Amino acid sequence: FFFKQKTAYEMLRSLVGSEMCIRDRDKPEDFTIVFNKGLPSKLITNGKTITDSVDLFVEMNAIARRHGIGRIDIVENRFIGLKSRGCYETPGFTCLRPAHIDLEGLVLDREVRALRDQFLTVNYSKLLYNGLY
């Protein structure tokens, strides 16, 4: 087989299709996320307010995708002992999760955060990842 060597731009373009996902990464875009009882309840961006949870997540995906946020390529250890490579795209969640962690920093005390970080998050994520729920 003969493969033509491609530039990074050509490889990225072939991955994302005709619309470049990072075309606006140098243009900042402001938005505000409002949380109610720990859940995102409102997104304010470009003069519009979104309150429906599905529309909020779809819009967060669009905003983050425009700036090339939320793509990861990882090698994982599967439950049955195999290594696998996974490419994931979660642009909206990549913005919402750090915002939620910052909110927790304002409202949770030190001991509750330590319990979450040392026990709950690690063990619960293992259960979910391995399908043992």
Tab-separated table of N, CA and C in Angstrom:
chain	number	residue	atom	x	y	z
A	1	PHE	N	0.827	-1.180	0.000
A	1	PHE	CA	0.000	0.000	0.000
A	1	PHE	C	0.870	1.242	0.000
A	2	PHE	N	0.421	2.235	-0.700
A	2	PHE	CA	1.117	3.509	-0.733
A	2	PHE	C	0.185	4.572	-0.164
A	3	PHE	N	0.656	5.270	0.833
A	3	PHE	CA	-0.134	6.319	1.450
A	3	PHE	C	0.531	7.663	1.189
A	4	LYS	N	-0.251	8.591	0.708
A	4	LYS	CA	0.244	9.944	0.511
A	4	LYS	C	0.330	10.621	1.873
A	5	GLN	N	1.462	11.216	2.155
A	5	GLN	CA	1.614	11.916	3.417
A	5	GLN	C	0.754	13.170	3.398
A	6	LYS	N	0.008	13.390	4.492
A	6	LYS	CA	-0.901	14.530	4.573
A	6	LYS	C	-0.431	15.500	5.649
A	7	THR	N	-0.814	16.737	5.453
A	7	THR	CA	-0.554	17.728	6.493
A	7	THR	C	-1.580	17.534	7.610
A	8	ALA	N	-1.307	18.152	8.755
A	8	ALA	CA	-2.252	18.063	9.876
A	8	ALA	C	-3.601	18.647	9.481
A	9	TYR	N	-3.580	19.716	8.698
A	9	TYR	CA	-4.824	20.348	8.252
A	9	TYR	C	-5.638	19.371	7.398
A	10	GLU	N	-4.986	18.671	6.479
A	10	GLU	CA	-5.678	17.712	5.608
A	10	GLU	C	-6.248	16.547	6.416
A	11	MET	N	-5.483	16.064	7.403
A	11	MET	CA	-5.977	14.954	8.229
A	11	MET	C	-7.192	15.390	9.034
A	12	LEU	N	-7.126	16.578	9.633
A	12	LEU	CA	-8.246	17.075	10.421
A	12	LEU	C	-9.460	17.299	9.545
A	13	ARG	N	-9.246	17.857	8.364
A	13	ARG	CA	-10.363	18.095	7.451
A	13	ARG	C	-11.032	16.786	7.053
A	14	SER	N	-10.254	15.735	6.845
A	14	SER	CA	-10.852	14.449	6.473
A	14	SER	C	-11.632	13.846	7.635
A	15	LEU	N	-11.243	14.172	8.858
A	15	LEU	CA	-11.958	13.650	10.024
A	15	LEU	C	-13.284	14.350	10.251
A	16	VAL	N	-13.316	15.663	10.058
A	16	VAL	CA	-14.507	16.424	10.415
A	16	VAL	C	-15.378	16.797	9.229
A	17	GLY	N	-14.966	16.473	8.024
A	17	GLY	CA	-15.782	16.781	6.861
A	17	GLY	C	-15.518	18.181	6.355
A	18	SER	N	-16.508	18.727	5.688
A	18	SER	CA	-16.303	19.995	5.006
A	18	SER	C	-16.245	21.186	5.953
A	19	GLU	N	-16.924	21.104	7.093
A	19	GLU	CA	-16.930	22.230	8.028
A	19	GLU	C	-15.839	22.028	9.069
A	20	MET	N	-14.888	22.927	9.101
A	20	MET	CA	-13.789	22.799	10.059
A	20	MET	C	-14.296	23.095	11.463
A	21	CYS	N	-14.009	22.173	12.386
A	21	CYS	CA	-14.511	22.349	13.744
A	21	CYS	C	-13.720	23.401	14.502
A	22	ILE	N	-12.513	23.703	14.071
A	22	ILE	CA	-11.699	24.644	14.839
A	22	ILE	C	-11.533	25.975	14.115
A	23	ARG	N	-12.413	26.276	13.187
A	23	ARG	CA	-12.253	27.493	12.412
A	23	ARG	C	-12.380	28.750	13.264
A	24	ASP	N	-13.087	28.687	14.382
A	24	ASP	CA	-13.322	29.870	15.213
A	24	ASP	C	-12.557	29.830	16.530
A	25	ARG	N	-11.549	28.999	16.631
A	25	ARG	CA	-10.924	28.831	17.943
A	25	ARG	C	-10.205	30.080	18.435
A	26	ASP	N	-9.836	30.969	17.533
A	26	ASP	CA	-9.156	32.191	17.955
A	26	ASP	C	-10.113	33.335	18.242
A	27	LYS	N	-11.404	33.125	18.011
A	27	LYS	CA	-12.413	34.147	18.291
A	27	LYS	C	-13.145	33.747	19.569
A	28	PRO	N	-12.935	34.467	20.658
A	28	PRO	CA	-13.617	34.090	21.902
A	28	PRO	C	-15.133	34.204	21.783
A	29	GLU	N	-15.818	33.338	22.495
A	29	GLU	CA	-17.279	33.340	22.493
A	29	GLU	C	-17.734	33.236	23.947
A	30	ASP	N	-18.434	34.247	24.420
A	30	ASP	CA	-18.880	34.282	25.812
A	30	ASP	C	-20.237	33.618	25.955
A	31	PHE	N	-20.397	32.898	27.053
A	31	PHE	CA	-21.689	32.314	27.397
A	31	PHE	C	-21.770	32.199	28.902
A	32	THR	N	-22.992	32.115	29.408
A	32	THR	CA	-23.233	31.982	30.843
A	32	THR	C	-24.080	30.752	31.073
A	33	ILE	N	-23.644	29.919	32.026
A	33	ILE	CA	-24.395	28.727	32.406
A	33	ILE	C	-24.970	28.972	33.791
A	34	VAL	N	-26.272	28.767	33.943
A	34	VAL	CA	-26.945	28.928	35.235
A	34	VAL	C	-27.289	27.539	35.749
A	35	PHE	N	-26.885	27.246	36.989
A	35	PHE	CA	-27.186	25.961	37.618
A	35	PHE	C	-28.297	26.148	38.630
A	36	ASN	N	-29.204	25.188	38.714
A	36	ASN	CA	-30.268	25.174	39.692
A	36	ASN	C	-30.281	23.794	40.341
A	37	LYS	N	-30.001	23.742	41.642
A	37	LYS	CA	-29.901	22.485	42.383
A	37	LYS	C	-28.876	21.544	41.761
A	38	GLY	N	-27.775	22.117	41.281
A	38	GLY	CA	-26.684	21.326	40.730
A	38	GLY	C	-26.829	20.930	39.278
A	39	LEU	N	-27.927	21.282	38.642
A	39	LEU	CA	-28.149	20.927	37.240
A	39	LEU	C	-28.134	22.179	36.374
A	40	PRO	N	-27.558	22.110	35.176
A	40	PRO	CA	-27.602	23.283	34.302
A	40	PRO	C	-29.037	23.558	33.879
A	41	SER	N	-29.513	24.758	34.155
A	41	SER	CA	-30.910	25.078	33.880
A	41	SER	C	-31.088	26.173	32.833
A	42	LYS	N	-30.017	26.926	32.565
A	42	LYS	CA	-30.148	28.025	31.604
A	42	LYS	C	-28.788	28.290	30.966
A	43	LEU	N	-28.817	28.559	29.667
A	43	LEU	CA	-27.620	28.948	28.926
A	43	LEU	C	-27.924	30.264	28.224
A	44	ILE	N	-27.078	31.251	28.463
A	44	ILE	CA	-27.247	32.555	27.831
A	44	ILE	C	-26.050	32.775	26.918
A	45	THR	N	-26.323	32.907	25.618
A	45	THR	CA	-25.256	33.086	24.638
A	45	THR	C	-25.764	33.847	23.429
A	46	ASN	N	-24.944	34.727	22.922
A	46	ASN	CA	-25.262	35.502	21.715
A	46	ASN	C	-26.650	36.143	21.770
A	47	GLY	N	-27.035	36.647	22.929
A	47	GLY	CA	-28.309	37.333	23.070
A	47	GLY	C	-29.523	36.431	23.173
A	48	LYS	N	-29.330	35.129	23.219
A	48	LYS	CA	-30.481	34.238	23.378
A	48	LYS	C	-30.339	33.438	24.669
A	49	THR	N	-31.487	33.090	25.224
A	49	THR	CA	-31.536	32.328	26.467
A	49	THR	C	-32.191	30.982	26.188
A	50	ILE	N	-31.514	29.917	26.602
A	50	ILE	CA	-32.006	28.560	26.376
A	50	ILE	C	-32.259	27.927	27.733
A	51	THR	N	-33.474	27.401	27.944
A	51	THR	CA	-33.815	26.777	29.222
A	51	THR	C	-34.150	25.294	29.093
A	52	ASP	N	-34.520	24.832	27.916
A	52	ASP	CA	-34.806	23.409	27.732
A	52	ASP	C	-33.501	22.626	27.841
A	53	SER	N	-33.482	21.548	28.617
A	53	SER	CA	-32.243	20.823	28.897
A	53	SER	C	-31.616	20.224	27.636
A	54	VAL	N	-32.423	19.693	26.733
A	54	VAL	CA	-31.876	19.112	25.508
A	54	VAL	C	-31.307	20.211	24.614
A	55	ASP	N	-32.050	21.295	24.453
A	55	ASP	CA	-31.563	22.408	23.635
A	55	ASP	C	-30.299	23.018	24.236
A	56	LEU	N	-30.236	23.081	25.566
A	56	LEU	CA	-29.055	23.606	26.247
A	56	LEU	C	-27.845	22.755	25.918
A	57	PHE	N	-27.986	21.444	25.998
A	57	PHE	CA	-26.862	20.548	25.725
A	57	PHE	C	-26.466	20.602	24.243
A	58	VAL	N	-27.449	20.678	23.364
A	58	VAL	CA	-27.160	20.768	21.924
A	58	VAL	C	-26.396	22.060	21.615
A	59	GLU	N	-26.822	23.163	22.222
A	59	GLU	CA	-26.135	24.440	21.998
A	59	GLU	C	-24.731	24.430	22.588
A	60	MET	N	-24.541	23.818	23.775
A	60	MET	CA	-23.206	23.699	24.357
A	60	MET	C	-22.305	22.873	23.446
A	61	ASN	N	-22.851	21.806	22.863
A	61	ASN	CA	-22.080	21.010	21.904
A	61	ASN	C	-21.646	21.870	20.729
A	62	ALA	N	-22.555	22.681	20.200
A	62	ALA	CA	-22.245	23.518	19.042
A	62	ALA	C	-21.173	24.557	19.377
A	63	ILE	N	-21.292	25.188	20.530
A	63	ILE	CA	-20.312	26.208	20.931
A	63	ILE	C	-18.932	25.581	21.078
A	64	ALA	N	-18.855	24.501	21.824
A	64	ALA	CA	-17.559	23.871	22.076
A	64	ALA	C	-16.961	23.286	20.801
A	65	ARG	N	-17.794	22.703	19.968
A	65	ARG	CA	-17.301	22.112	18.719
A	65	ARG	C	-16.692	23.169	17.810
A	66	ARG	N	-17.295	24.348	17.779
A	66	ARG	CA	-16.750	25.440	16.952
A	66	ARG	C	-15.332	25.807	17.354
A	67	HIS	N	-14.986	25.544	18.612
A	67	HIS	CA	-13.671	25.913	19.122
A	67	HIS	C	-12.745	24.715	19.287
A	68	GLY	N	-13.146	23.564	18.768
A	68	GLY	CA	-12.290	22.374	18.812
A	68	GLY	C	-12.148	21.764	20.189
A	69	ILE	N	-13.138	21.945	21.046
A	69	ILE	CA	-13.083	21.432	22.415
A	69	ILE	C	-13.821	20.101	22.489
A	70	GLY	N	-13.253	19.163	23.243
A	70	GLY	CA	-14.001	17.957	23.565
A	70	GLY	C	-13.642	16.695	22.831
A	71	ARG	N	-12.552	16.661	22.112
A	71	ARG	CA	-12.126	15.437	21.426
A	71	ARG	C	-10.977	14.790	22.165
A	72	ILE	N	-11.097	13.495	22.421
A	72	ILE	CA	-9.984	12.775	23.036
A	72	ILE	C	-9.752	11.467	22.295
A	73	ASP	N	-8.534	11.021	22.321
A	73	ASP	CA	-8.118	9.762	21.719
A	73	ASP	C	-7.321	9.040	22.791
A	74	ILE	N	-7.852	7.938	23.337
A	74	ILE	CA	-7.215	7.276	24.469
A	74	ILE	C	-7.081	5.780	24.231
A	75	VAL	N	-6.150	5.166	24.942
A	75	VAL	CA	-6.023	3.714	24.981
A	75	VAL	C	-6.558	3.287	26.337
A	76	GLU	N	-7.497	2.333	26.323
A	76	GLU	CA	-8.176	1.919	27.548
A	76	GLU	C	-7.849	0.468	27.889
A	77	ASN	N	-7.962	0.136	29.155
A	77	ASN	CA	-7.901	-1.254	29.608
A	77	ASN	C	-9.329	-1.725	29.791
A	78	ARG	N	-9.757	-2.651	28.949
A	78	ARG	CA	-11.130	-3.165	29.040
A	78	ARG	C	-11.263	-4.125	30.217
A	79	PHE	N	-12.508	-4.341	30.618
A	79	PHE	CA	-12.833	-5.205	31.759
A	79	PHE	C	-12.302	-6.621	31.562
A	80	ILE	N	-12.274	-7.096	30.317
A	80	ILE	CA	-11.841	-8.477	30.057
A	80	ILE	C	-10.340	-8.588	29.820
A	81	GLY	N	-9.600	-7.505	30.021
A	81	GLY	CA	-8.153	-7.549	29.941
A	81	GLY	C	-7.557	-7.118	28.620
A	82	LEU	N	-8.352	-6.679	27.696
A	82	LEU	CA	-7.841	-6.226	26.409
A	82	LEU	C	-7.597	-4.725	26.426
A	83	LYS	N	-6.645	-4.309	25.633
A	83	LYS	CA	-6.443	-2.877	25.429
A	83	LYS	C	-7.235	-2.481	24.195
A	84	SER	N	-7.827	-1.321	24.235
A	84	SER	CA	-8.545	-0.828	23.062
A	84	SER	C	-8.328	0.666	22.947
A	85	ARG	N	-8.383	1.121	21.719
A	85	ARG	CA	-8.228	2.545	21.460
A	85	ARG	C	-9.611	3.134	21.238
A	86	GLY	N	-9.877	4.230	21.884
A	86	GLY	CA	-11.176	4.875	21.739
A	86	GLY	C	-11.020	6.337	21.393
A	87	CYS	N	-11.802	6.777	20.438
A	87	CYS	CA	-11.862	8.198	20.082
A	87	CYS	C	-13.251	8.687	20.473
A	88	TYR	N	-13.298	9.682	21.320
A	88	TYR	CA	-14.568	10.173	21.833
A	88	TYR	C	-14.688	11.660	21.570
A	89	GLU	N	-15.920	12.105	21.373
A	89	GLU	CA	-16.177	13.525	21.179
A	89	GLU	C	-17.317	13.925	22.102
A	90	THR	N	-17.004	14.745	23.095
A	90	THR	CA	-18.003	15.208	24.064
A	90	THR	C	-17.811	16.701	24.318
A	91	PRO	N	-18.043	17.526	23.311
A	91	PRO	CA	-17.745	18.951	23.491
A	91	PRO	C	-18.585	19.649	24.556
A	92	GLY	N	-19.885	19.400	24.585
A	92	GLY	CA	-20.743	20.072	25.568
A	92	GLY	C	-20.396	19.678	26.986
A	93	PHE	N	-20.195	18.391	27.193
A	93	PHE	CA	-19.860	17.904	28.536
A	93	PHE	C	-18.495	18.425	28.979
A	94	THR	N	-17.560	18.563	28.047
A	94	THR	CA	-16.227	19.055	28.385
A	94	THR	C	-16.293	20.481	28.929
A	95	CYS	N	-17.304	21.242	28.562
A	95	CYS	CA	-17.501	22.586	29.130
A	95	CYS	C	-18.330	22.546	30.406
A	96	LEU	N	-19.364	21.716	30.429
A	96	LEU	CA	-20.271	21.689	31.577
A	96	LEU	C	-19.618	21.079	32.824
A	97	ARG	N	-18.813	20.047	32.670
A	97	ARG	CA	-18.222	19.380	33.841
A	97	ARG	C	-17.295	20.300	34.633
A	98	PRO	N	-16.333	20.991	34.000
A	98	PRO	CA	-15.496	21.907	34.797
A	98	PRO	C	-16.298	23.031	35.454
A	99	ALA	N	-17.350	23.492	34.779
A	99	ALA	CA	-18.198	24.526	35.388
A	99	ALA	C	-18.869	23.978	36.642
A	100	HIS	N	-19.317	22.725	36.572
A	100	HIS	CA	-19.959	22.101	37.734
A	100	HIS	C	-18.952	21.870	38.863
A	101	ILE	N	-17.734	21.482	38.517
A	101	ILE	CA	-16.693	21.281	39.535
A	101	ILE	C	-16.382	22.614	40.229
A	102	ASP	N	-16.342	23.701	39.462
A	102	ASP	CA	-16.125	25.023	40.072
A	102	ASP	C	-17.268	25.382	41.015
A	103	LEU	N	-18.488	25.068	40.624
A	103	LEU	CA	-19.647	25.314	41.485
A	103	LEU	C	-19.535	24.501	42.778
A	104	GLU	N	-19.139	23.233	42.657
A	104	GLU	CA	-18.962	22.399	43.848
A	104	GLU	C	-17.909	22.979	44.779
A	105	GLY	N	-16.872	23.600	44.204
A	105	GLY	CA	-15.835	24.223	45.024
A	105	GLY	C	-16.372	25.362	45.868
A	106	LEU	N	-17.453	25.981	45.401
A	106	LEU	CA	-18.046	27.078	46.154
A	106	LEU	C	-19.022	26.613	47.228
A	107	VAL	N	-19.646	25.445	47.041
A	107	VAL	CA	-20.724	25.057	47.949
A	107	VAL	C	-20.432	23.825	48.806
A	108	LEU	N	-19.487	22.976	48.413
A	108	LEU	CA	-19.195	21.774	49.222
A	108	LEU	C	-18.059	22.059	50.197
A	109	ASP	N	-18.111	21.427	51.362
A	109	ASP	CA	-17.001	21.598	52.288
A	109	ASP	C	-15.873	20.624	51.933
A	110	ARG	N	-14.739	20.805	52.571
A	110	ARG	CA	-13.525	20.058	52.256
A	110	ARG	C	-13.699	18.552	52.396
A	111	GLU	N	-14.368	18.112	53.447
A	111	GLU	CA	-14.511	16.678	53.692
A	111	GLU	C	-15.416	15.995	52.660
A	112	VAL	N	-16.481	16.666	52.269
A	112	VAL	CA	-17.389	16.096	51.268
A	112	VAL	C	-16.683	16.000	49.918
A	113	ARG	N	-15.918	17.027	49.565
A	113	ARG	CA	-15.161	16.974	48.307
A	113	ARG	C	-14.123	15.868	48.337
A	114	ALA	N	-13.460	15.684	49.462
A	114	ALA	CA	-12.460	14.612	49.572
A	114	ALA	C	-13.124	13.247	49.427
A	115	LEU	N	-14.272	13.065	50.046
A	115	LEU	CA	-15.013	11.811	49.923
A	115	LEU	C	-15.397	11.558	48.465
A	116	ARG	N	-15.868	12.591	47.804
A	116	ARG	CA	-16.227	12.462	46.382
A	116	ARG	C	-15.010	12.087	45.536
A	117	ASP	N	-13.894	12.781	45.728
A	117	ASP	CA	-12.721	12.584	44.882
A	117	ASP	C	-11.993	11.271	45.156
A	118	GLN	N	-11.969	10.817	46.398
A	118	GLN	CA	-11.201	9.624	46.745
A	118	GLN	C	-11.997	8.340	46.641
A	119	PHE	N	-13.302	8.403	46.813
A	119	PHE	CA	-14.071	7.166	46.855
A	119	PHE	C	-15.178	7.131	45.812
A	120	LEU	N	-16.082	8.047	45.906
A	120	LEU	CA	-17.300	7.993	45.110
A	120	LEU	C	-17.038	8.050	43.607
A	121	THR	N	-16.289	9.043	43.157
A	121	THR	CA	-16.060	9.218	41.720
A	121	THR	C	-15.336	8.023	41.124
A	122	VAL	N	-14.281	7.566	41.766
A	122	VAL	CA	-13.473	6.464	41.234
A	122	VAL	C	-14.277	5.170	41.194
A	123	ASN	N	-14.900	4.801	42.293
A	123	ASN	CA	-15.628	3.524	42.339
A	123	ASN	C	-16.878	3.529	41.466
A	124	TYR	N	-17.612	4.609	41.467
A	124	TYR	CA	-18.825	4.676	40.658
A	124	TYR	C	-18.490	4.640	39.167
A	125	SER	N	-17.411	5.322	38.771
A	125	SER	CA	-17.030	5.304	37.354
A	125	SER	C	-16.583	3.910	36.926
A	126	LYS	N	-15.921	3.167	37.803
A	126	LYS	CA	-15.549	1.776	37.474
A	126	LYS	C	-16.786	0.913	37.274
A	127	LEU	N	-17.768	1.058	38.160
A	127	LEU	CA	-18.997	0.285	38.023
A	127	LEU	C	-19.700	0.587	36.704
A	128	LEU	N	-19.801	1.858	36.374
A	128	LEU	CA	-20.464	2.241	35.126
A	128	LEU	C	-19.690	1.765	33.900
A	129	TYR	N	-18.385	1.959	33.908
A	129	TYR	CA	-17.551	1.589	32.762
A	129	TYR	C	-17.618	0.099	32.491
A	130	ASN	N	-17.624	-0.698	33.558
A	130	ASN	CA	-17.641	-2.160	33.398
A	130	ASN	C	-19.045	-2.733	33.254
A	131	GLY	N	-20.049	-1.883	33.273
A	131	GLY	CA	-21.425	-2.351	33.082
A	131	GLY	C	-21.975	-3.109	34.275
A	132	LEU	N	-21.495	-2.804	35.460
A	132	LEU	CA	-21.921	-3.536	36.667
A	132	LEU	C	-22.962	-2.754	37.467
A	133	TYR	N	-23.789	-2.039	36.815
A	133	TYR	CA	-24.801	-1.250	37.500
A	133	TYR	C	-26.050	-2.016	37.551
